[in-house]
Amino acid sequence: MSTSIDLLSFSPPPSSMLSRTQFSFTHKPTFLLSSKKESFFTLRASAADNGAGVSAPAVTVEEPKVREASEGPTESNGAVEAPEVKAVNKFEDPKWVNGTWDLKQFQKNGQTDWDAVIDAEARRRKWLENNPESSSNDDPVIFDTSIVPWWAWIKRFHLPEAELLNGRAAMIGFFMAYLVDSLTGVGLVDQMSNFFCKTLLFVAVVGVLLIRKNEDIETLKKLLEETTFYDKQWQATWQDETTSGTKKE
Amino acid sequence: MASMALKSFTGLRQSPQEQQHPHFIAQALPRQQKFRVSAAKTSPKLTNRNLRVAVIGGGPAGGAAAETLAQNGVETFLIERKLDNCKPCGGAIPLCMVGEFDLPLDIIDRKVTKMKMISPSNVAVDIGQTLKPHEYIGMVRREVLDAYLRERAEKNGASVINGLFMKMDLPRNFEQPYVLYYTEYDGTKGGVGEKRTLEVDAVIGADGANSRVAKSINAGDYDYAIAFQERVKIPDEKMVYYENLAEMYVGDDVSPDFYGWVFPKCDHVAVGTGTVTHKGDIKKFQLATRNRAKDKILGGKIIRVEAHPIPEHPRPRRLSGRVALVGDAAGYVTKCSGEGIYFAAKSGRMCAEAIIEGSENGTRMIDEGDLRKYLEKWDKTYWPTYKVLDVLQKVFYRSNPAREAFVEMCADEYVQKMTFDSYLYKRVVPGNPLEDLKLAVNTIGSLVRANALRREMDKLTI
């Protein structure tokens, strides 16, 4: 049951996506055209691109090389060229064999200790996040989280919470049944065959799953805002149309 | 004046550029000015001449629009500032574009039949096993494609002008024409160019993200992503791997809200990345992309560096009076995949078709109502596509766990088939409900697992 919540509340609040709604970064695209190319775009390419009518493509080809020559060593720009700079930038673990966790090494009492596998993979991903690794075709990663059976995930991530959620759902359900009964006089048994009451039950369950903490309300609100944000941009033309459409009559 | 330098199109009267326009001084934009919106059939028939339309910008959108217009009896002027411009662009075109726009096969440099999707934890998934033998994603060089479309427009009767569009004067009433100001270059290198004006009845703005047409009709701004790309010439033995394979890297290191790519070009690869939210860090992301592809592009020489803004959503106004925006200028780039060439060409053609229909093959004046038909049709046809890709991007590009789940999802054959079908043919084939359900369950499973791991990762300190 806990699945749907996870889908909606991606654990780290995705600040990047949410903040996009504000136009904080929106300087006009035309800025690129304007002469002040102060930022990182000291690129010849964009200059050539903006160059009106004529420009010598030969220059464009030459320039980056110069840049690379001058900046290369300082910026480790030579990543393409200098293989010996970072040779050990690879995740290493005795249990990580040929691109997967060697399950034989995770045996405990004759059975695979899935908890340990999850721990190990979490550690690996954490490590990779800080040290992004070059992909390689000779040494592919074949570990897939789906080989960990579902009950291992449930046991680990859902059970500690299950008690709380079930208890909360039961209490809300009971209270709502009582409320409906007292307001309408429809008894508990009759409520079960009533469409409205079924809907109410559904809302209660979903609500319990979605709103686990107070912050979740805020998150959900933001999500809703975000999903409809660009609709306004599309609609702008249409709304414009209806206003002018009324004008024309 | 301009007409003297233009190749005149026999059978059509040359436009009356001789008159001067001293009193059309551009002032504050007459935004509120609205044309009488009426059905085209009642609009005045043009005497002595055909409808004149200027297309600003000679990319796929402009080229396609000019071709369609010229084919159908409209006097067309295509203004392009740089005829050999090679715009920084991934250059992928879907299969259906080849057929719909009748492109010759020799402008396609490479036929990509394999895609590799690489997750933050370097799980690589091969996409493309479901492709049928004749199916591929075409990789073109923009300078080639654009020039081809322009030449075809010219062959059909459009006048191609090598000039930089400066601004235009909007007409004060329905009878007056639009007056475009542009600097014409005669082709000599380093030439200063000559200032000219051109009078037209309608304008199609196909001049890309920094559109001056959009500015002059007050179309409003859009959020844009910045795409950064390096063309890398890699050794031949490495190039073999990229023969018909494109790579996509996802991860926070590569881009917080898009993907990094290695696309094969004619004789080199393009390594790039894009972002909306962290534009200032683009160099860091580019470095990370290079690092992720390190072994495969080792020893490469960077022959060109380029960057370009990519619109994120349509402009608030894509139309005003007899001026319509198409392509990047209007903001027609999909999210998630960042595809724009096909949509640009298609929107150009659709807009041109609306003009032709409204003007009855160039014999009548058009008005805003005719151009609105283009927008209406466009939105009805493609809005769902944009929406779906927007949602996909929001769900799957938002965090590393989501990206892991995305890559896991892409390993599924059904997903690949659906993706390629909708990408290559630009039509949504209704899927198999059972498979859809299975897919939904699997995807949610992947997301849950990845997020569970993420929670575990947050507890860790290394």
XYZ file of C-alpha atoms in Angstrom:
711
model
C 0.000 0.000 0.000
C 2.844 2.315 0.623
C 3.702 2.331 -3.017
C 1.667 5.251 -4.125
C 3.064 7.579 -1.554
C 6.559 6.956 -2.618
C 5.692 7.852 -6.122
C 4.370 11.164 -5.032
C 6.786 12.221 -2.402
C 10.179 11.656 -3.855
C 12.246 11.722 -0.803
C 14.550 14.681 -1.338
C 12.315 17.646 -2.003
C 13.140 18.324 -5.608
C 14.102 21.868 -5.110
C 15.358 22.202 -8.627
C 12.118 21.343 -10.275
C 9.939 23.232 -7.922
C 11.868 26.403 -7.991
C 11.454 26.530 -11.689
C 7.978 27.840 -11.277
C 9.401 31.126 -10.259
C 11.024 32.919 -13.061
C 14.108 33.454 -11.049
C 16.388 32.379 -13.829
C 14.478 33.868 -16.605
C 16.460 36.548 -18.036
C 15.203 36.960 -21.488
C 16.584 34.646 -24.107
C 17.450 37.684 -26.094
C 20.195 38.363 -23.630
C 22.237 35.840 -25.462
C 21.986 37.911 -28.521
C 23.012 41.054 -26.797
C 26.624 41.951 -26.816
C 27.339 41.223 -23.179
C 28.393 37.645 -23.275
C 29.850 37.889 -19.875
C 28.981 34.510 -18.461
C 30.433 31.146 -19.261
C 29.521 31.616 -22.862
C 32.751 33.029 -23.969
C 32.211 30.589 -26.709
C 33.215 31.224 -30.205
C 30.322 29.113 -31.308
C 27.653 31.387 -30.035
C 29.548 34.319 -31.342
C 29.683 32.747 -34.734
C 26.075 31.876 -34.433
C 25.118 35.408 -33.748
C 27.433 36.771 -36.320
C 25.303 38.282 -38.953
C 25.478 37.132 -42.478
C 29.055 36.203 -42.795
C 31.572 34.661 -40.521
C 34.531 32.456 -41.012
C 33.821 28.955 -39.864
C 37.507 28.214 -39.768
C 37.849 30.411 -36.721
C 35.208 28.456 -34.922
C 37.057 25.264 -35.413
C 40.347 26.658 -34.233
C 39.252 28.482 -31.142
C 38.253 25.662 -28.845
C 41.628 24.068 -29.289
C 43.249 27.193 -28.026
C 40.916 27.196 -25.111
C 41.651 23.654 -24.355
C 45.346 24.218 -24.492
C 45.186 27.115 -22.112
C 42.613 25.847 -19.667
C 43.092 22.180 -20.024
C 45.442 21.395 -17.193
C 43.836 23.644 -14.628
C 40.305 22.570 -15.184
C 40.969 18.897 -15.695
C 39.487 19.700 -19.023
C 41.719 17.050 -20.400
C 39.383 14.383 -19.165
C 39.031 13.322 -22.714
C 42.695 13.304 -23.344
C 44.481 12.385 -20.201
C 43.555 8.933 -19.015
C 46.197 8.705 -16.317
C 44.824 11.603 -14.285
C 42.114 9.634 -12.548
C 42.727 5.968 -12.756
C 41.252 4.759 -9.482
C 37.928 6.489 -9.782
C 36.006 3.289 -9.574
C 33.829 1.774 -6.914
C 35.561 -1.134 -5.298
C 34.246 -3.619 -2.831
C 35.207 -7.250 -2.321
C 31.559 -8.230 -2.634
C 31.062 -6.286 -5.861
C 32.088 -8.734 -8.542
C 31.727 -8.221 -12.279
C 29.210 -5.458 -12.038
C 26.914 -7.032 -9.501
C 26.761 -7.961 -5.852
C 28.101 -11.425 -5.378
C 25.147 -12.928 -3.559
C 27.204 -15.864 -2.348
C 29.037 -13.497 -0.063
C 25.797 -12.305 1.446
C 24.804 -15.717 2.795
C 23.604 -15.897 6.327
C 22.334 -19.163 7.787
C 22.176 -20.638 4.325
C 19.980 -17.815 3.042
C 20.758 -14.586 1.284
C 20.736 -11.656 3.663
C 18.782 -9.216 1.520
C 18.995 -6.472 4.104
C 22.742 -6.514 3.704
C 22.383 -6.356 -0.076
C 20.163 -3.306 0.232
C 22.653 -1.715 2.590
C 25.509 -2.427 0.268
C 23.712 -1.035 -2.756
C 22.720 2.088 -0.868
C 26.337 2.577 0.065
C 27.430 2.090 -3.509
C 24.936 4.599 -4.861
C 25.874 7.102 -2.232
C 29.488 6.680 -3.199
C 28.682 7.062 -6.879
C 26.774 10.228 -6.240
C 29.853 11.816 -4.817
C 32.229 10.226 -7.287
C 30.428 9.834 -10.597
C 32.004 6.973 -12.408
C 32.721 6.657 -16.083
C 30.520 4.169 -17.792
C 32.303 1.379 -19.474
C 31.290 -1.270 -21.910
C 33.919 -3.721 -20.773
C 32.724 -3.649 -17.209
C 28.969 -3.184 -17.328
C 26.827 -2.831 -14.244
C 24.288 -5.611 -14.235
C 22.941 -5.387 -10.722
C 19.224 -4.753 -10.808
C 17.308 -3.906 -7.652
C 14.447 -6.110 -8.778
C 16.417 -9.219 -7.869
C 15.807 -8.374 -4.242
C 12.453 -10.029 -3.534
C 9.468 -7.834 -2.750
C 9.035 -9.087 0.787
C 12.519 -7.948 1.692
C 11.557 -4.403 0.742
C 8.229 -4.597 2.528
C 9.813 -6.005 5.620
C 12.417 -3.337 5.702
C 10.589 -0.229 4.614
C 6.896 -0.732 5.146
C 6.554 -2.750 8.332
C 8.040 -0.176 10.676
C 5.435 2.271 9.443
C 2.571 -0.121 8.965
C 1.436 -0.070 12.580
C 1.118 3.686 12.583
C -0.709 3.865 9.257
C -3.102 1.050 10.025
C -3.925 2.541 13.384
C -4.517 5.964 11.894
C -6.694 4.579 9.109
C -8.760 2.576 11.602
C -9.323 5.568 13.824
C -10.299 7.882 10.995
C -12.511 5.201 9.488
C -14.293 4.578 12.735
C -14.789 8.253 13.406
C -16.139 8.886 9.914
C -18.512 5.954 10.145
C -19.750 7.343 13.430
C -20.114 10.817 11.953
C -22.030 9.619 8.929
C -24.239 7.489 11.094
C -25.031 10.313 13.483
C -25.706 12.779 10.681
C -27.731 10.596 8.325
C -28.858 7.729 10.453
C -27.414 5.214 8.006
C -25.926 2.382 9.984
C -22.499 0.908 9.541
C -23.711 -2.085 7.578
C -25.821 0.030 5.229
C -22.945 2.384 4.672
C -21.015 -0.396 3.002
C -23.535 -0.622 0.180
C -23.706 3.099 -0.315
C -21.676 4.675 -3.091
C -21.060 7.907 -1.244
C -19.754 6.096 1.782
C -17.489 3.943 -0.341
C -16.031 7.060 -1.889
C -15.502 8.491 1.549
C -13.696 5.351 2.612
C -11.463 5.540 -0.437
C -10.654 9.183 0.236
C -9.778 8.336 3.814
C -7.409 5.531 2.856
C -5.684 7.542 0.145
C -5.454 10.497 2.479
C -3.791 8.422 5.150
C -1.306 7.121 2.654
C -0.505 10.463 1.089
C -0.408 12.693 4.095
C 1.911 11.139 6.600
C 3.534 14.255 7.826
C 2.330 17.819 7.843
C 4.939 18.783 5.263
C 3.347 16.383 2.832
C 0.424 18.742 2.348
C 2.783 21.439 1.189
C 4.582 19.031 -1.104
C 1.354 17.871 -2.682
C 0.252 21.426 -3.232
C 3.487 22.242 -4.967
C 3.238 19.134 -7.100
C -0.197 20.117 -8.265
C 0.990 23.594 -9.089
C 3.918 22.237 -10.977
C 1.959 19.801 -13.079
C -0.381 22.480 -14.299
C 2.190 25.211 -14.694
C 2.766 24.926 -18.402
C -0.887 24.500 -19.113
C -1.257 28.167 -18.427
C 1.305 28.905 -21.075
C -0.618 26.923 -23.626
C -3.913 28.310 -22.552
C -2.683 31.855 -22.823
C -3.291 31.809 -26.543
C -6.662 30.278 -26.140
C -7.790 32.643 -23.493
C -6.574 35.446 -25.638
C -8.619 33.976 -28.390
C -11.808 33.866 -26.424
C -11.445 37.449 -25.320
C -10.846 38.655 -28.819
C -13.485 36.262 -29.983
C -16.029 38.047 -27.885
C -14.741 41.339 -29.120
C -15.307 40.520 -32.693
C -19.014 40.113 -32.302
C 13.931 49.124 -53.079
C 14.498 45.609 -52.001
C 12.817 44.329 -55.043
C 15.688 45.423 -57.189
C 17.972 42.947 -55.546
C 15.382 40.237 -55.364
C 14.933 37.647 -57.952
C 11.530 38.500 -59.209
C 9.108 35.726 -59.626
C 7.643 35.792 -63.076
C 3.933 36.104 -63.146
C 3.798 37.971 -59.896
C 3.869 41.669 -59.644
C 6.873 42.980 -57.823
C 6.054 44.570 -54.566
C 5.801 48.330 -54.484
C 8.835 49.052 -52.422
C 9.583 52.322 -54.121
C 7.534 54.362 -51.722
C 9.184 55.641 -48.610
C 7.782 55.378 -45.152
C 8.859 58.416 -43.244
C 5.983 58.504 -40.829
C 5.992 54.903 -39.766
C 8.199 55.446 -36.807
C 8.096 52.537 -34.464
C 6.628 53.633 -31.195
C 5.406 51.826 -28.190
C 3.962 48.626 -29.474
C 0.328 48.965 -30.353
C -0.465 45.831 -28.505
C -4.106 46.417 -28.103
C -4.571 46.953 -31.750
C -6.763 44.225 -33.069
C -7.735 43.497 -36.556
C -11.222 43.013 -37.606
C -11.617 39.302 -37.277
C -13.803 38.034 -40.001
C -14.162 35.035 -42.172
C -11.685 34.935 -44.986
C -14.302 34.607 -47.639
C -15.497 38.095 -46.900
C -12.057 39.657 -46.822
C -11.127 41.737 -49.820
C -9.838 40.140 -52.930
C -6.394 41.321 -53.861
C -6.150 43.084 -57.163
C -3.154 43.004 -59.449
C -1.069 40.971 -57.107
C -0.942 37.933 -54.937
C -0.633 37.807 -51.198
C 2.867 38.687 -50.008
C 4.238 36.832 -47.027
C 7.649 37.223 -45.423
C 9.148 34.290 -43.596
C 11.802 35.394 -41.161
C 14.357 32.716 -40.493
C 15.497 29.988 -42.816
C 15.616 26.989 -40.519
C 13.393 23.937 -40.890
C 10.336 25.937 -39.859
C 11.017 28.801 -42.232
C 12.059 26.554 -45.072
C 8.985 24.376 -44.797
C 6.680 27.365 -44.504
C 8.224 29.163 -47.473
C 8.052 26.089 -49.633
C 4.408 25.479 -48.940
C 3.538 29.129 -49.451
C 5.440 29.472 -52.695
C 3.991 26.277 -54.064
C 0.514 27.642 -53.675
C 0.754 30.984 -55.330
C 1.763 33.205 -52.462
C 4.565 35.655 -53.113
C 7.083 34.518 -50.541
C 10.194 36.158 -49.156
C 12.478 34.100 -46.976
C 14.915 36.171 -44.950
C 17.838 34.286 -43.461
C 20.779 36.013 -41.906
C 23.384 33.376 -42.491
C 22.937 30.887 -45.274
C 25.620 28.498 -44.093
C 24.620 28.722 -40.470
C 25.131 25.518 -38.606
C 23.016 25.778 -35.571
C 24.093 23.826 -32.531
C 21.570 21.083 -32.490
C 21.370 17.390 -31.798
C 20.082 16.939 -35.310
C 17.859 13.922 -34.801
C 14.840 13.627 -37.029
C 12.125 11.016 -36.758
C 11.498 8.596 -39.573
C 8.163 10.090 -40.521
C 9.802 13.401 -41.336
C 11.708 11.826 -44.196
C 8.479 10.781 -45.798
C 6.358 13.770 -44.927
C 8.877 16.309 -46.117
C 10.201 14.157 -48.897
C 13.801 14.389 -47.777
C 16.472 12.718 -49.842
C 18.314 9.978 -48.012
C 21.739 11.445 -48.670
C 21.232 14.316 -46.262
C 21.009 11.827 -43.436
C 24.498 11.331 -42.091
C 23.779 8.464 -39.836
C 20.990 6.105 -39.147
C 20.836 5.502 -35.446
C 19.285 2.187 -34.586
C 20.612 1.710 -31.075
C 20.305 3.904 -28.062
C 22.029 3.379 -24.804
C 20.502 4.824 -21.723
C 22.848 5.059 -18.772
C 21.568 5.557 -15.257
C 23.260 7.425 -12.400
C 24.649 4.154 -11.087
C 25.855 3.306 -14.577
C 23.312 0.673 -15.392
C 23.252 0.728 -19.169
C 20.169 -0.275 -21.044
C 20.067 -0.899 -24.763
C 17.066 0.535 -26.470
C 16.213 -0.246 -30.019
C 16.073 -3.999 -30.273
C 12.431 -3.620 -31.146
C 13.157 -1.556 -34.225
C 12.246 -3.103 -37.516
C 14.990 -3.320 -40.143
C 13.867 -0.237 -42.043
C 13.380 1.916 -38.973
C 15.969 4.332 -37.697
C 16.474 7.764 -36.225
C 18.104 10.010 -38.764
C 20.981 12.233 -37.751
C 21.391 15.273 -39.927
C 23.661 18.255 -39.922
C 21.575 21.347 -39.630
C 23.528 23.277 -42.225
C 22.700 20.560 -44.731
C 19.062 20.132 -43.812
C 18.350 23.849 -43.600
C 20.057 24.581 -46.901
C 18.170 21.792 -48.588
C 14.779 22.996 -47.388
C 15.612 26.561 -48.356
C 16.733 25.571 -51.802
C 13.563 23.663 -52.321
C 11.541 26.687 -51.277
C 13.514 28.769 -53.741
C 12.919 26.275 -56.499
C 9.220 26.555 -55.834
C 9.345 30.277 -56.288
C 10.217 31.793 -52.943
C 12.736 34.633 -52.931
C 15.511 33.841 -50.521
C 17.113 36.951 -49.091
C 20.375 36.812 -47.219
C 19.632 39.471 -44.688
C 19.380 40.227 -41.029
C 15.905 41.163 -39.953
C 16.008 44.220 -37.736
C 12.458 45.224 -36.884
C 9.113 45.785 -38.417
C 6.445 48.417 -38.402
C 3.008 47.172 -37.645
C 0.240 48.513 -39.815
C -2.201 50.952 -38.302
C -5.179 49.670 -40.158
C -6.240 46.667 -42.083
C -5.239 47.991 -45.477
C -1.676 48.879 -44.667
C 1.140 46.391 -45.108
C 3.776 45.331 -42.614
C 7.054 47.049 -43.265
C 10.119 44.989 -42.503
C 13.524 46.517 -42.016
C 16.488 44.321 -42.693
C 20.127 44.472 -43.609
C 20.898 42.646 -46.791
C 24.228 41.001 -47.382
C 25.389 40.418 -50.909
C 27.546 37.474 -50.082
C 30.942 39.137 -50.015
C 32.704 38.287 -46.819
C 32.960 41.058 -44.308
C 30.476 43.145 -46.197
C 28.629 45.617 -44.085
C 25.334 44.970 -45.722
C 22.744 47.303 -47.002
C 19.688 48.480 -45.138
C 16.491 47.709 -46.945
C 12.786 47.564 -46.348
C 10.147 45.190 -47.545
C 6.388 45.453 -47.513
C 4.337 42.357 -46.939
C 0.816 41.400 -46.006
C 1.713 38.779 -43.440
C 4.749 37.623 -41.538
C 5.757 34.212 -40.298
C 8.307 34.414 -37.519
C 10.588 31.413 -37.686
C 13.637 33.090 -36.253
C 14.330 30.839 -33.326
C 14.662 31.341 -29.621
C 15.875 34.921 -29.784
C 13.098 35.833 -32.143
C 12.915 39.466 -33.122
C 9.543 38.926 -34.683
C 8.225 37.702 -31.365
C 9.655 40.779 -29.738
C 8.060 43.113 -32.211
C 4.611 41.632 -31.661
C 5.098 41.488 -27.918
C 4.722 37.756 -27.791
C 6.136 37.459 -24.313
C 8.970 35.327 -23.076
C 9.404 31.719 -22.295
C 11.578 29.878 -19.923
C 14.423 28.312 -21.745
C 16.965 25.621 -21.233
C 20.532 26.037 -22.220
C 22.045 23.278 -24.291
C 25.773 22.967 -24.414
C 27.494 20.767 -26.889
C 31.011 19.919 -27.891
C 31.804 18.310 -31.193
C 34.530 15.834 -30.529
C 36.529 14.133 -33.226
C 37.412 10.787 -31.763
C 39.834 8.199 -33.117
C 38.455 5.929 -35.796
C 38.581 2.818 -33.661
C 36.413 4.552 -31.047
C 34.094 5.871 -33.699
C 33.176 2.329 -34.683
C 31.241 2.037 -31.442
C 29.210 5.117 -32.262
C 28.564 3.979 -35.815
C 24.815 3.797 -35.296
C 24.515 4.279 -31.586
C 23.537 7.249 -29.477
C 24.027 7.471 -25.754
C 21.986 9.252 -23.140
C 23.312 9.798 -19.660
C 21.050 10.697 -16.797
C 22.023 11.691 -13.296
C 22.403 14.651 -11.008
C 26.008 14.967 -12.007
C 25.154 15.290 -15.690
C 22.109 17.498 -15.500
C 19.608 18.188 -12.750
C 16.653 18.231 -15.101
C 17.660 16.919 -18.482
C 20.114 14.408 -19.885
C 23.612 14.372 -21.212
C 24.195 12.898 -24.620
C 26.714 11.505 -27.023
C 25.259 11.617 -30.516
C 27.070 10.421 -33.609
C 27.512 13.042 -36.308
C 28.906 12.691 -39.807
C 32.519 12.050 -38.795
C 32.581 12.945 -35.133
C 30.414 12.776 -32.049
C 28.558 15.520 -30.255
C 28.864 15.434 -26.495
C 26.510 17.701 -24.666
C 24.085 18.379 -21.895
C 21.330 20.802 -21.054
C 19.586 22.356 -18.104
C 16.960 24.902 -17.210
C 17.420 25.298 -13.529
C 21.177 25.473 -13.080
C 22.383 27.333 -16.118
C 25.394 28.684 -14.326
C 26.717 25.203 -13.694
C 26.525 24.048 -17.270
C 30.268 23.719 -17.605
C 30.377 21.456 -14.607
C 27.656 19.299 -16.121
C 29.482 19.179 -19.407
C 32.599 18.027 -17.637
C 30.591 15.361 -15.854
C 29.093 14.187 -19.133
C 32.526 13.899 -20.609
C 33.678 12.054 -17.554
C 30.819 9.588 -17.775
C 31.664 8.815 -21.368
C 35.355 8.990 -20.701
C 36.704 5.735 -22.047
C 34.580 5.865 -25.117
C 35.715 9.277 -26.296
C 39.246 9.035 -25.040
C 41.769 10.801 -27.202
C 39.136 12.933 -28.852
C 39.826 16.423 -30.106
C 37.222 19.056 -29.500
C 36.625 20.694 -32.827
C 33.777 22.956 -31.912
C 31.950 24.192 -28.861
C 28.432 25.465 -29.082
C 25.560 26.506 -26.889
C 22.023 27.464 -27.587
C 18.844 28.311 -25.736
C 16.009 25.814 -26.070
C 12.458 26.907 -25.320
C 10.659 25.106 -22.562
C 7.098 25.990 -23.380
C 5.206 28.066 -25.921
C 5.182 31.811 -25.787
C 2.135 33.392 -24.217
C 1.150 34.900 -27.572
C 2.074 33.087 -30.706
C 0.039 35.267 -32.966
C -0.890 38.860 -33.389
C -2.590 40.367 -36.338
C -1.154 38.818 -39.441
C 2.031 37.739 -37.723
C 2.377 34.163 -36.542
C 5.247 32.403 -34.848
C 6.403 28.921 -35.701
C 9.153 26.559 -34.595
C 11.502 27.587 -31.819
C 10.268 31.145 -32.018
C 6.886 29.913 -30.861
C 8.441 27.519 -28.382
C 7.672 24.158 -29.931
C 10.294 21.956 -28.374
C 9.260 18.870 -26.491
C 10.343 18.315 -22.964
C 12.052 15.133 -21.969
C 13.535 14.433 -25.382
C 14.213 18.013 -26.385
C 13.134 17.414 -29.931
C 12.338 20.367 -32.123
C 13.254 19.941 -35.784
C 10.236 17.957 -36.792
C 7.855 20.128 -34.825
C 9.394 23.248 -36.282
C 9.043 22.062 -39.861
C 5.566 20.801 -39.186
C 4.405 24.026 -37.565
C 5.857 26.030 -40.451
C 3.946 23.960 -42.909
C 0.754 24.056 -40.881
C 0.919 27.825 -40.603
C 1.534 28.154 -44.326
C -1.394 25.898 -45.062
C -3.632 28.055 -42.914
C -2.527 31.126 -44.847
C -3.134 29.442 -48.165
C -6.540 28.304 -47.151
C -7.466 31.682 -45.768
C -6.220 33.524 -48.812
C -7.574 31.025 -51.307
C -4.173 30.362 -52.803
C -2.923 33.871 -52.371
C -5.778 35.683 -54.026
C -7.378 37.206 -50.948
C -6.198 39.124 -47.957
C -5.921 37.144 -44.743
C -6.649 38.165 -41.210
C -5.987 37.019 -37.699
C -8.852 34.551 -37.799
C -7.132 32.562 -40.535
C -3.933 32.319 -38.572
C -5.797 31.299 -35.467
C -6.884 28.227 -37.347
C -3.251 27.192 -37.491
C -2.852 27.566 -33.748
C -6.035 25.743 -33.038
C -5.073 22.850 -35.246
C -1.576 22.764 -33.843
C -2.681 22.707 -30.253
C -5.266 20.078 -30.912
C -2.780 17.854 -32.693
C 0.286 18.222 -30.544
C -0.693 19.482 -27.140
C -1.088 15.934 -25.778
C 2.397 15.047 -26.971
C 3.909 18.005 -25.185
C 1.930 17.317 -22.071
C 2.890 13.667 -21.872
C 6.567 14.424 -22.330
C 6.341 17.215 -19.810
C 4.899 14.870 -17.228
C 7.487 12.228 -18.066
C 10.274 14.709 -17.566
C 8.834 15.870 -14.274
C 8.386 12.380 -12.958
C 11.570 10.766 -14.161
C 14.202 13.478 -14.392
C 13.665 14.933 -10.974
C 15.987 12.890 -8.831
C 18.469 10.105 -9.082
C 16.100 7.417 -7.753
C 13.538 8.462 -10.336
C 16.174 8.257 -13.041
C 17.189 4.793 -11.926
C 13.567 3.772 -12.187
C 13.346 5.402 -15.603
C 16.261 3.415 -16.918
C 14.840 0.234 -15.446
C 11.575 1.018 -17.174
C 13.304 1.576 -20.488
C 14.701 -1.914 -20.364
C 11.197 -3.169 -20.931
C 10.526 -4.161 -24.516
C 6.988 -2.909 -24.476
C 8.142 0.521 -23.368
C 10.718 0.629 -26.120
C 8.223 -0.337 -28.722
C 5.748 2.297 -27.623
C 8.416 4.959 -27.320
C 9.837 4.349 -30.733
C 6.448 4.096 -32.359
C 5.430 7.430 -30.998
C 8.789 9.001 -31.683
C 9.328 7.743 -35.193
C 5.805 8.150 -36.474
C 4.495 10.899 -34.222
C 1.266 9.169 -33.577
C 0.112 7.580 -30.408
C -0.890 4.011 -30.899
C -3.234 2.803 -28.214
C -1.372 0.233 -26.215
C -2.416 -3.065 -24.872
C -4.291 -2.363 -21.606
C -2.888 -5.437 -19.927
C 0.643 -4.460 -20.854
C -0.028 -0.898 -19.750
C -1.149 -2.120 -16.362
C 1.889 -4.333 -16.054
C 4.062 -1.420 -17.002
C 2.447 0.825 -14.426
C 2.957 -1.729 -11.682
C 6.557 -2.340 -12.683
C 7.313 1.334 -12.890
C 5.837 2.055 -9.509
C 7.800 -0.882 -8.173
C 11.012 0.534 -9.612
C 10.290 3.962 -8.223
C 9.517 2.591 -4.785
C 12.671 0.508 -4.692
C 14.832 3.355 -5.848
C 13.305 5.716 -3.325
C 13.650 3.211 -0.536
C 17.319 2.970 -1.374
C 17.529 6.719 -1.405
C 16.151 6.902 2.115
C 18.773 4.433 3.145
C 21.430 6.510 1.391
C 20.375 9.621 3.232
C 21.044 7.868 6.504
C 24.541 6.994 5.402
C 27.443 9.305 5.789
C 30.545 8.567 3.831
